[in-house]
Structures are given as C-alpha cells and as structure tokens.
mmCIF file of N, CA and C in Angstrom:
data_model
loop_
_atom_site.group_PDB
_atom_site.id
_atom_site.type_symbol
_atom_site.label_atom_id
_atom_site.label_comp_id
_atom_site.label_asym_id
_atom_site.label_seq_id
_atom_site.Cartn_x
_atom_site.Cartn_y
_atom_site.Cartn_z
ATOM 1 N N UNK A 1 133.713 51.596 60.171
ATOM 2 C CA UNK A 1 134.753 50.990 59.347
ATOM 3 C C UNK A 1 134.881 49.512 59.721
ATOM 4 N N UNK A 2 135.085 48.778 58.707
ATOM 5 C CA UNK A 2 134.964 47.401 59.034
ATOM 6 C C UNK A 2 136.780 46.765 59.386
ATOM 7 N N UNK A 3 137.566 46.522 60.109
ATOM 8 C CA UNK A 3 138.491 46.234 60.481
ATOM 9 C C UNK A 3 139.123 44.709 59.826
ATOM 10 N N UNK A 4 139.642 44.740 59.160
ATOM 11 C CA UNK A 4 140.188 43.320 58.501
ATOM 12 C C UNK A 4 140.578 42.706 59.668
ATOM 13 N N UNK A 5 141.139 40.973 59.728
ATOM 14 C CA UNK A 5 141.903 40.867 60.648
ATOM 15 C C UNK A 5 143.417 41.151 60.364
ATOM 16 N N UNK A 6 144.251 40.720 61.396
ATOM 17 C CA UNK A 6 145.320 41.215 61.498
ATOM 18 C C UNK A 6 145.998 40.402 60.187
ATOM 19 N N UNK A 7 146.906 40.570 59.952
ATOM 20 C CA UNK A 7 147.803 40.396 58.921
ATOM 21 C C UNK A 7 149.036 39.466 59.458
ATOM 22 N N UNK A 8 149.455 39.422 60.785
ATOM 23 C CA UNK A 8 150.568 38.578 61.228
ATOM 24 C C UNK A 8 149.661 37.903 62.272
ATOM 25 N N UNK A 9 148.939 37.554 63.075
ATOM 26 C CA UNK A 9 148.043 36.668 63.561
ATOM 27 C C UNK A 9 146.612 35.873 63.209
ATOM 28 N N UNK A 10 146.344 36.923 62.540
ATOM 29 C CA UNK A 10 144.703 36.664 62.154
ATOM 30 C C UNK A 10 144.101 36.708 63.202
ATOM 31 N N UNK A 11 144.231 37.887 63.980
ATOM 32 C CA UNK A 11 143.359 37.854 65.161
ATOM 33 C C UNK A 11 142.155 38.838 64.307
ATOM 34 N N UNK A 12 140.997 38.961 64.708
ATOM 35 C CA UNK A 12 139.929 39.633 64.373
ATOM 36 C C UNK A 12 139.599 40.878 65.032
ATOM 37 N N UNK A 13 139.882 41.249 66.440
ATOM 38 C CA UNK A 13 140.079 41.634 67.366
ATOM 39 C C UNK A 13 140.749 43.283 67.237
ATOM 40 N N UNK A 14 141.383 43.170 65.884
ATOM 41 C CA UNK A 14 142.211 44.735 65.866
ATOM 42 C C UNK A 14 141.638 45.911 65.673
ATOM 43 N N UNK A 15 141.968 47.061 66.339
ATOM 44 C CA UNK A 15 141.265 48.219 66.620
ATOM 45 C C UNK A 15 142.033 49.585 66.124
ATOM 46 N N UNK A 16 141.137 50.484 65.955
ATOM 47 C CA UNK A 16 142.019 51.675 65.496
ATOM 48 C C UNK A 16 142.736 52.714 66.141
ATOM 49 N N UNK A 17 144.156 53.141 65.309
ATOM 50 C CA UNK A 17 144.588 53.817 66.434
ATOM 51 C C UNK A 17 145.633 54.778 65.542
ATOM 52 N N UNK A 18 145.118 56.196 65.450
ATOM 53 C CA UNK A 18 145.183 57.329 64.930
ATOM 54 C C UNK A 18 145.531 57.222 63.414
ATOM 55 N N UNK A 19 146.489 56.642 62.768
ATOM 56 C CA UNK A 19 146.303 56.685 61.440
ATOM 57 C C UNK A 19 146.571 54.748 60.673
ATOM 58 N N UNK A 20 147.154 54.156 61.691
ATOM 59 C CA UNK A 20 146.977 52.694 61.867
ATOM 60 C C UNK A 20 146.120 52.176 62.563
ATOM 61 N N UNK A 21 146.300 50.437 62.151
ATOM 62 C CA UNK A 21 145.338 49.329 62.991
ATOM 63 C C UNK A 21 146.389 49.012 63.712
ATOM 64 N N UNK A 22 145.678 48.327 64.954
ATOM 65 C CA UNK A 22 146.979 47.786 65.937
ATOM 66 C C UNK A 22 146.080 46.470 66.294
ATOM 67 N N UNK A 23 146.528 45.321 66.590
ATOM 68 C CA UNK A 23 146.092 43.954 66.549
ATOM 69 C C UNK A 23 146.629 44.020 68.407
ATOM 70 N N UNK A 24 145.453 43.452 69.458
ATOM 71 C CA UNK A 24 145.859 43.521 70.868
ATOM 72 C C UNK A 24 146.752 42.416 71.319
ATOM 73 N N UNK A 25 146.531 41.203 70.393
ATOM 74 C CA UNK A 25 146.875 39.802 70.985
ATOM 75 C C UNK A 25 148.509 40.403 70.333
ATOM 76 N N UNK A 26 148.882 40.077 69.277
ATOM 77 C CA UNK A 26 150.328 40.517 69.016
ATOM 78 C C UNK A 26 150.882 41.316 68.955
ATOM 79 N N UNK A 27 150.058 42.508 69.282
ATOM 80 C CA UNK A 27 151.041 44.168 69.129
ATOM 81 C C UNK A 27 151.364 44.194 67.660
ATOM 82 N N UNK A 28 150.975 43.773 66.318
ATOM 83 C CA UNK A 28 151.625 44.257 65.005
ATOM 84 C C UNK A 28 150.538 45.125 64.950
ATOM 85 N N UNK A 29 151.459 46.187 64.321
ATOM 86 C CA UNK A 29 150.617 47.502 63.873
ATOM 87 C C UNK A 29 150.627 47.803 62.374
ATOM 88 N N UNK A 30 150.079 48.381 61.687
ATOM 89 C CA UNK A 30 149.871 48.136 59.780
ATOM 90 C C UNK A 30 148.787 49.203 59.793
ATOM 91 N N UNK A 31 149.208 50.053 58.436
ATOM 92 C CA UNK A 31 148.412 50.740 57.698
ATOM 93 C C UNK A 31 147.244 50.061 57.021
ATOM 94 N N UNK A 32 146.169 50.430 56.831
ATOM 95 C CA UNK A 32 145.184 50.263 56.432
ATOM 96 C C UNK A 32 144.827 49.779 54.891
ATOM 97 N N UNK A 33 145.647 50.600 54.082
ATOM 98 C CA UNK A 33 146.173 50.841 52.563
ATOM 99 C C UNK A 33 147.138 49.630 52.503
ATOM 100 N N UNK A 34 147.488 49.256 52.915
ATOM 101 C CA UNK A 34 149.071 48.260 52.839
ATOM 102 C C UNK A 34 148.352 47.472 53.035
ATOM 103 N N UNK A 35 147.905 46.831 53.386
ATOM 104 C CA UNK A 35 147.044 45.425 53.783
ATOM 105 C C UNK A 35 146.944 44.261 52.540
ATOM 106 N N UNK A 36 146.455 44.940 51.577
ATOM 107 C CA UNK A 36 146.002 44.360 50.457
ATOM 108 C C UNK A 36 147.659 44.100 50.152
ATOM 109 N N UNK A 37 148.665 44.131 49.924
ATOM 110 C CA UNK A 37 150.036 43.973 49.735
ATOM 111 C C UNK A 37 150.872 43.392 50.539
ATOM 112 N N UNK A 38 150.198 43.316 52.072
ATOM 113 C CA UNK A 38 150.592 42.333 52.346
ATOM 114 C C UNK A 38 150.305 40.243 52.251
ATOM 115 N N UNK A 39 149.145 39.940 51.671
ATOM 116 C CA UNK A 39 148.853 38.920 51.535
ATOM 117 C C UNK A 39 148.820 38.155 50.223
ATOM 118 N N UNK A 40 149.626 38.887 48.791
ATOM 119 C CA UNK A 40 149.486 38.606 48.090
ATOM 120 C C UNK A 40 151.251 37.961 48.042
ATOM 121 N N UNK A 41 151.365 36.724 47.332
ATOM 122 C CA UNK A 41 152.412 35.864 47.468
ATOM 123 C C UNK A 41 152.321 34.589 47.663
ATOM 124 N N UNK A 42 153.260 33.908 47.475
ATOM 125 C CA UNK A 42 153.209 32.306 48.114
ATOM 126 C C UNK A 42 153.533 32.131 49.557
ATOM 127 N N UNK A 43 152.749 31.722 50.796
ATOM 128 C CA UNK A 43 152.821 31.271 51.609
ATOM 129 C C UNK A 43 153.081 30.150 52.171
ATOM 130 N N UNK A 44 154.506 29.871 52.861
ATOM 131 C CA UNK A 44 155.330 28.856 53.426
ATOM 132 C C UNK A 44 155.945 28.373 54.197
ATOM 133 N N UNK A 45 154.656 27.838 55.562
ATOM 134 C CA UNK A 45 155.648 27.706 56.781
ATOM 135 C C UNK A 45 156.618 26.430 57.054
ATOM 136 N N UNK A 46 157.326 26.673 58.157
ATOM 137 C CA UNK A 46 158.183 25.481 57.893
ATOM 138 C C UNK A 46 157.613 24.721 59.248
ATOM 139 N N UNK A 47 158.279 23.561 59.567
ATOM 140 C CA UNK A 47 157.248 22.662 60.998
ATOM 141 C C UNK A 47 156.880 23.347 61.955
ATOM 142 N N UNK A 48 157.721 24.606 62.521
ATOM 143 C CA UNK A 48 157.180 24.829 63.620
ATOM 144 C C UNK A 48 156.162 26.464 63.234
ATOM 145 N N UNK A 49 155.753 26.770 62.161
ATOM 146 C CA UNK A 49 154.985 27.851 61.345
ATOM 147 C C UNK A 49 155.450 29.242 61.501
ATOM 148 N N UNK A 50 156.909 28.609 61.337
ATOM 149 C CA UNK A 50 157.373 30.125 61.209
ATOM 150 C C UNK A 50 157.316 30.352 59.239
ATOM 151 N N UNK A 51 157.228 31.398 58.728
ATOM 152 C CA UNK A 51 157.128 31.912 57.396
ATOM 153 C C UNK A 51 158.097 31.756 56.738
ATOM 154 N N UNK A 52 158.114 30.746 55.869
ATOM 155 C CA UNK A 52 159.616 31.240 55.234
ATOM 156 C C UNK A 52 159.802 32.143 53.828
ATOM 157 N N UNK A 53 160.944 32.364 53.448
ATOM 158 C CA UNK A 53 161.118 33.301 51.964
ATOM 159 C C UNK A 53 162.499 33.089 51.313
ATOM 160 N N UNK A 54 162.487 33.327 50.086
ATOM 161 C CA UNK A 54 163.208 32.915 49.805
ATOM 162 C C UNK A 54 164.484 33.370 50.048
ATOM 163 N N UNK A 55 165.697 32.621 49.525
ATOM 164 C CA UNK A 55 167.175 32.949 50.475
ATOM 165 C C UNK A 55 167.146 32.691 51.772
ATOM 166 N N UNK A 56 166.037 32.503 52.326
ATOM 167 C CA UNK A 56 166.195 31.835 54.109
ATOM 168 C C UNK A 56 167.658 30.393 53.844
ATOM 169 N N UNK A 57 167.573 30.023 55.201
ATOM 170 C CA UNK A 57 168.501 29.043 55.237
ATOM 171 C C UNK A 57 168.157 27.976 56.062
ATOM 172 N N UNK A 58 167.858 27.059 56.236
ATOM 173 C CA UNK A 58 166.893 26.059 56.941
ATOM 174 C C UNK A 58 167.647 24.975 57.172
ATOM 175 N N UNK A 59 167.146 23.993 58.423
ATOM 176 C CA UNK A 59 167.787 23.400 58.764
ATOM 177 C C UNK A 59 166.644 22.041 58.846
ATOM 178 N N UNK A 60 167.138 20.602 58.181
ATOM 179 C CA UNK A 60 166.287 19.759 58.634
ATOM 180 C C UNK A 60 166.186 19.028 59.955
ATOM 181 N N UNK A 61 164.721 18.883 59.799
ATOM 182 C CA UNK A 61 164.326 18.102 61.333
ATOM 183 C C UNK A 61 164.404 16.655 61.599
ATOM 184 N N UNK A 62 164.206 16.069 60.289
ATOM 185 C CA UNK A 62 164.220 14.616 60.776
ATOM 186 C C UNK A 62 165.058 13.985 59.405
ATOM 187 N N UNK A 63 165.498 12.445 59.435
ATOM 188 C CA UNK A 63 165.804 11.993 58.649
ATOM 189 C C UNK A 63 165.486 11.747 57.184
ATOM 190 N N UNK A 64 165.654 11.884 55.916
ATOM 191 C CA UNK A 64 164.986 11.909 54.841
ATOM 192 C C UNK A 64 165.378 11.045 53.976
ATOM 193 N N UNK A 65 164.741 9.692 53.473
ATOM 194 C CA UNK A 65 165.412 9.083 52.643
ATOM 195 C C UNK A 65 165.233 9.346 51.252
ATOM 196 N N UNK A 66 166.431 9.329 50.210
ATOM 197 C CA UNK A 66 166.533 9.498 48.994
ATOM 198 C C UNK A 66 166.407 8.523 48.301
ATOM 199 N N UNK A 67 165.465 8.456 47.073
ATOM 200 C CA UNK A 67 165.628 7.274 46.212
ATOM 201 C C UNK A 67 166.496 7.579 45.539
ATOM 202 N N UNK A 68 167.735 6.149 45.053
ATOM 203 C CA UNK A 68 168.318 5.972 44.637
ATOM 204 C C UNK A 68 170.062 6.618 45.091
ATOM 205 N N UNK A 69 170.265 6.857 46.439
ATOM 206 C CA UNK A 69 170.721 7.590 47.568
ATOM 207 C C UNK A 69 171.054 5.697 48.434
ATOM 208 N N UNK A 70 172.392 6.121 48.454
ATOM 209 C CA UNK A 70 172.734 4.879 49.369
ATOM 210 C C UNK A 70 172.775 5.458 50.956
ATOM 211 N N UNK A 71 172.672 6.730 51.333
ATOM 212 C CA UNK A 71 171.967 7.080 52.595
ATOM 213 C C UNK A 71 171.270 8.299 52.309
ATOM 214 N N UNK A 72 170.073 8.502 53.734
ATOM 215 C CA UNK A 72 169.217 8.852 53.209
ATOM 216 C C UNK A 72 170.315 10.437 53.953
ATOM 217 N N UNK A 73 169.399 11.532 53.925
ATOM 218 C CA UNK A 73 170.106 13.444 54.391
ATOM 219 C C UNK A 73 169.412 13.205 56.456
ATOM 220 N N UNK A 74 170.502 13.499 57.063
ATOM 221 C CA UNK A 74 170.631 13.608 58.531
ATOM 222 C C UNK A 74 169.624 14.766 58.565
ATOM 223 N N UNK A 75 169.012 14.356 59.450
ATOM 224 C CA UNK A 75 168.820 15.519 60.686
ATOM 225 C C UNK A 75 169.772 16.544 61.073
ATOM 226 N N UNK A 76 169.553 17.604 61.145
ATOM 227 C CA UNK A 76 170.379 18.886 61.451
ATOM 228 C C UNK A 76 171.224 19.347 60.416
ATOM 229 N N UNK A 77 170.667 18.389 59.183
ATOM 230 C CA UNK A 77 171.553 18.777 58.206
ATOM 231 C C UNK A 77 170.949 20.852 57.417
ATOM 232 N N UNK A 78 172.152 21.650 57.251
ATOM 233 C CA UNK A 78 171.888 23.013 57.021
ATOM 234 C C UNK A 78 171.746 23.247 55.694
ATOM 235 N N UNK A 79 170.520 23.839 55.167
ATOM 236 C CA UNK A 79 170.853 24.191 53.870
ATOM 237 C C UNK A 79 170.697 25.310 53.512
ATOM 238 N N UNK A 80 171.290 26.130 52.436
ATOM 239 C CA UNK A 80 171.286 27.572 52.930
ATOM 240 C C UNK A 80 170.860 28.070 51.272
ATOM 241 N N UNK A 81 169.880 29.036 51.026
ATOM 242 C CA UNK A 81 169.367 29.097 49.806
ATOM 243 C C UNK A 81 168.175 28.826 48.811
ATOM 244 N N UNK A 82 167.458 28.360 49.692
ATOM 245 C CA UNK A 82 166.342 27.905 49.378
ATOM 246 C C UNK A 82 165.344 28.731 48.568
ATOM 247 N N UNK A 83 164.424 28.342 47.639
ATOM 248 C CA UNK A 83 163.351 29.143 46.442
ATOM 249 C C UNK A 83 162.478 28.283 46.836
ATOM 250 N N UNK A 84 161.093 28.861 46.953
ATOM 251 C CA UNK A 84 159.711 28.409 47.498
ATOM 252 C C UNK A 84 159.223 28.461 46.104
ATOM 253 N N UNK A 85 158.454 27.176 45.799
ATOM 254 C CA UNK A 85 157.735 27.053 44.296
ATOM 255 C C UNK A 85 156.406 26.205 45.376
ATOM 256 N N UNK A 86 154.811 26.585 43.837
ATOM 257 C CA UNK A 86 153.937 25.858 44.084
ATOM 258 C C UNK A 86 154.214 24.633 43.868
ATOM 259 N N UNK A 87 153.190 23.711 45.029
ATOM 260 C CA UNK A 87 152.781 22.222 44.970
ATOM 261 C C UNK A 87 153.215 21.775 46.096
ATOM 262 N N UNK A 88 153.734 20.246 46.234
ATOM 263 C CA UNK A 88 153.648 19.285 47.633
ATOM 264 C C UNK A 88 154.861 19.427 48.232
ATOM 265 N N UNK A 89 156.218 19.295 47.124
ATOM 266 C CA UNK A 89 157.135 19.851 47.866
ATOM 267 C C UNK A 89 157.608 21.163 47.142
ATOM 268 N N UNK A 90 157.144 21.962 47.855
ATOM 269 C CA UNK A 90 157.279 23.865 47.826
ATOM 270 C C UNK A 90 158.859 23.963 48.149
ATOM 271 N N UNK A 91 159.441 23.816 48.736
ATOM 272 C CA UNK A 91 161.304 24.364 48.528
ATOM 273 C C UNK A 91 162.057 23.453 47.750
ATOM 274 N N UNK A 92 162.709 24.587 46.685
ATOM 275 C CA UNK A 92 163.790 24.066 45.542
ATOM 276 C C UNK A 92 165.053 24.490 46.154
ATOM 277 N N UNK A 93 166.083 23.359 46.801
ATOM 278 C CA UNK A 93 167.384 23.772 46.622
ATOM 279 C C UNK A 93 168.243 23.108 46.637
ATOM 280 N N UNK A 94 169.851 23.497 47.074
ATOM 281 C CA UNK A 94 170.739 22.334 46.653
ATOM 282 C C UNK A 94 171.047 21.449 47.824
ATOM 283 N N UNK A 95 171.709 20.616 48.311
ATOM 284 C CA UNK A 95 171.927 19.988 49.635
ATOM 285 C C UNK A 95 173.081 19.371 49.325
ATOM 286 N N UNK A 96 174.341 19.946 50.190
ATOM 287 C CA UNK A 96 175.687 19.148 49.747
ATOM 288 C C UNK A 96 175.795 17.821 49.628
ATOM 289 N N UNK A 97 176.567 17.084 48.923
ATOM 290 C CA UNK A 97 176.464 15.760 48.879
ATOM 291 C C UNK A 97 175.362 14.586 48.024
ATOM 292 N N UNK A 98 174.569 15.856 48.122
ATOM 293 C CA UNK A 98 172.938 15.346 47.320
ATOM 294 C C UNK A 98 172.738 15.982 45.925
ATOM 295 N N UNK A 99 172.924 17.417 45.690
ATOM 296 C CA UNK A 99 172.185 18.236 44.894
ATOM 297 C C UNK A 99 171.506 18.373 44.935
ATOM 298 N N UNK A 100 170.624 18.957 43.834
ATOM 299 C CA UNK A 100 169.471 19.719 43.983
ATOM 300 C C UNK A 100 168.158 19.109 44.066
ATOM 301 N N UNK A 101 167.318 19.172 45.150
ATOM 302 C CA UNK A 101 166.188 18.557 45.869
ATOM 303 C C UNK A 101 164.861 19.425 45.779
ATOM 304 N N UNK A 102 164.253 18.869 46.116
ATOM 305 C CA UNK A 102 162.654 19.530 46.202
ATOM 306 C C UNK A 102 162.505 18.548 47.410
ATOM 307 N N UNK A 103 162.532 19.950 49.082
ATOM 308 C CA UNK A 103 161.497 19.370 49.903
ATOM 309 C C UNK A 103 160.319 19.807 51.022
ATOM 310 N N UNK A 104 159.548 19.252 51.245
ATOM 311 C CA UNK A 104 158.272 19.629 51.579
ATOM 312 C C UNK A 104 158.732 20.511 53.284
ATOM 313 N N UNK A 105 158.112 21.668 53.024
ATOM 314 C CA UNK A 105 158.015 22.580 54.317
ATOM 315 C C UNK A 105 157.899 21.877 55.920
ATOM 316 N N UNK A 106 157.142 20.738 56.059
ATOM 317 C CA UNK A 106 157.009 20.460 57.098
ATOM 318 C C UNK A 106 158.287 19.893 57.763
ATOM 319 N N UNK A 107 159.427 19.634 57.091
ATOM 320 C CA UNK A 107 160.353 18.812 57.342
ATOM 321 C C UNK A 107 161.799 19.287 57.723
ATOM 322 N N UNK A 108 161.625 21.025 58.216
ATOM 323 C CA UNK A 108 162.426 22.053 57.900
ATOM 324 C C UNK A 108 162.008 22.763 58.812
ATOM 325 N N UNK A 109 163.072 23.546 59.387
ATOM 326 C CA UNK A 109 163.020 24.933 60.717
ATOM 327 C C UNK A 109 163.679 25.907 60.308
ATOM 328 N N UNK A 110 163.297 27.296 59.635
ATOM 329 C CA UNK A 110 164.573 28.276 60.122
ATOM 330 C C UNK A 110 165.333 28.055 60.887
ATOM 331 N N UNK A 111 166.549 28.370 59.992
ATOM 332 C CA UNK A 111 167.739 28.349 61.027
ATOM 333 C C UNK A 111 168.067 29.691 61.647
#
C-alpha cells in the first residue's frame, strides 16, 4: 500500500496502524478514506502558519497603513470574523473604526 503523506505535517514517513495511518513526527492519526476530504478547500495561514477558517478571530501584527485613512490600523489591533476569499489579500472583514477591509494573511495571528 502506498502511504500518502500526512495530512497535518506532510511528513512522508506515516505508517500503518490497524485500521488508521498514524504520522511519527506529529502523532495525527486519519483514516485512509478521509484523506481525500481532507485537502480539498482554500488554504490560509496566518504569519506564524497556523491555518486559519473562517469565523476565526485574528489579531494584527504590525502596523498597516490605509489609503485615504488619516491613521494607518495598530498593531494588536483584534478583529473578530473574518471570511477567507481567493487572491493576494485572502481575508474579508470588518475592522472597527475602518470597515470593511481585505487583508493579506501574513499580517495576522490567531488570536
């Protein structure tokens, strides 16, 4: 049997074990059948590559300036609600004081 890699690491490495795969480096364990269901979706990490989805609530990392914004959105600023769409900036949501923004994953941590 040919062993996919893992599904939450991508380790290659995973081995069988009675009616699941079990991956050694991270311990996630997954059915065989499920696999194909897990990778279908939009994929979206935020700076430090944790996954995000939608309704998460995120917090920014660094300063962001707005055009046409007489200041730009703080650092540590929380936003809670977020929808992941394709392209450059992948999260649609609102940001108090601002409204509704489109911004790019790297610039953002689960909160």
């Amino acid at each position: 049997m040919n062993i996919p890699p893992c599904p939450s690491c991508g380790s290659p490495y995973g081995y069988e074990m009675d009616d699941k795969l079990v991956c050694p480096e991270c311990s996630y364990e997954w059915i065989p059948s499920s696999e194909e269901e897990v990778e279908e979706g939009l994929i979206v990490k935020d700076a430090n590559g944790t996954q995000l989805a939608d309704g998460d609530a995120v917090v920014i990392v660094k300063d962001l300036p707005v055009k046409g914004a007489p200041k730009p959105i703080k650092a540590g600023t929380k936003v809670k609600s977020i929808r992941l769409v394709e392209g450059d900036h992948n999260i649609d949501c609102k940001i108090d004081g601002f409204g509704s923004m489109a911004l790019k994953s790297e610039f953002v941590k689960k909160a």
